[in-house]
């Protein structure tokens, strides 16, 4: 995962996992603690999105669900490596995961 914080993976057989850059996990540098937490929440949101798209719709916003479906079924996941950073950054599933992680970390920091 060199150059990446982490990723959410799904397998052909339906399994999922969150992978976090081992260098972040091994580091004893406090500035990476928030990066690990942000990555875990962001990638966890992708797991939530996958559950809603592939198993059962539990998310309350039909607009979000529609955008996620269009993103994944019509266009497919747009990796930065294949499509460029802008297309990766702007796709609905990534924008939602970033916003969700930002909201969670903001709430967490207020409680510290």
Steps between C-alpha positions, in 0.01 A plus 500: 500500500788732443363851448153402621335517841282196449227339295178304519507170314222269392567157362322314224362264765342778703761551771614845605792648685651834587872531439694779673853596405726306737746790519228713660417224746865441593577867548515640849454850363185662650429690177412166337239406761235720336600369156442142612165588656395699192601214271316241709179705506527588128556139395232382744258731320583319176403176673170661600447617142569149368251351745233745380575435134539125508297368793236724652420870482516640853626849418232766544590725207361367172702768320825361642398146407416607145836678466687198636315267261575724201863530607555128532261352240505755220857630521678253728754591763742755359843446649747787501754278323272436201281811483706771667469661839215740413265223378588285802447793741167614352317167478204476740624206708833672573343840571255336741771299678718810541212708639391222735854456636539876541173521694593207726848637573363849568250358751774285656737796540229706670463227762872490586 
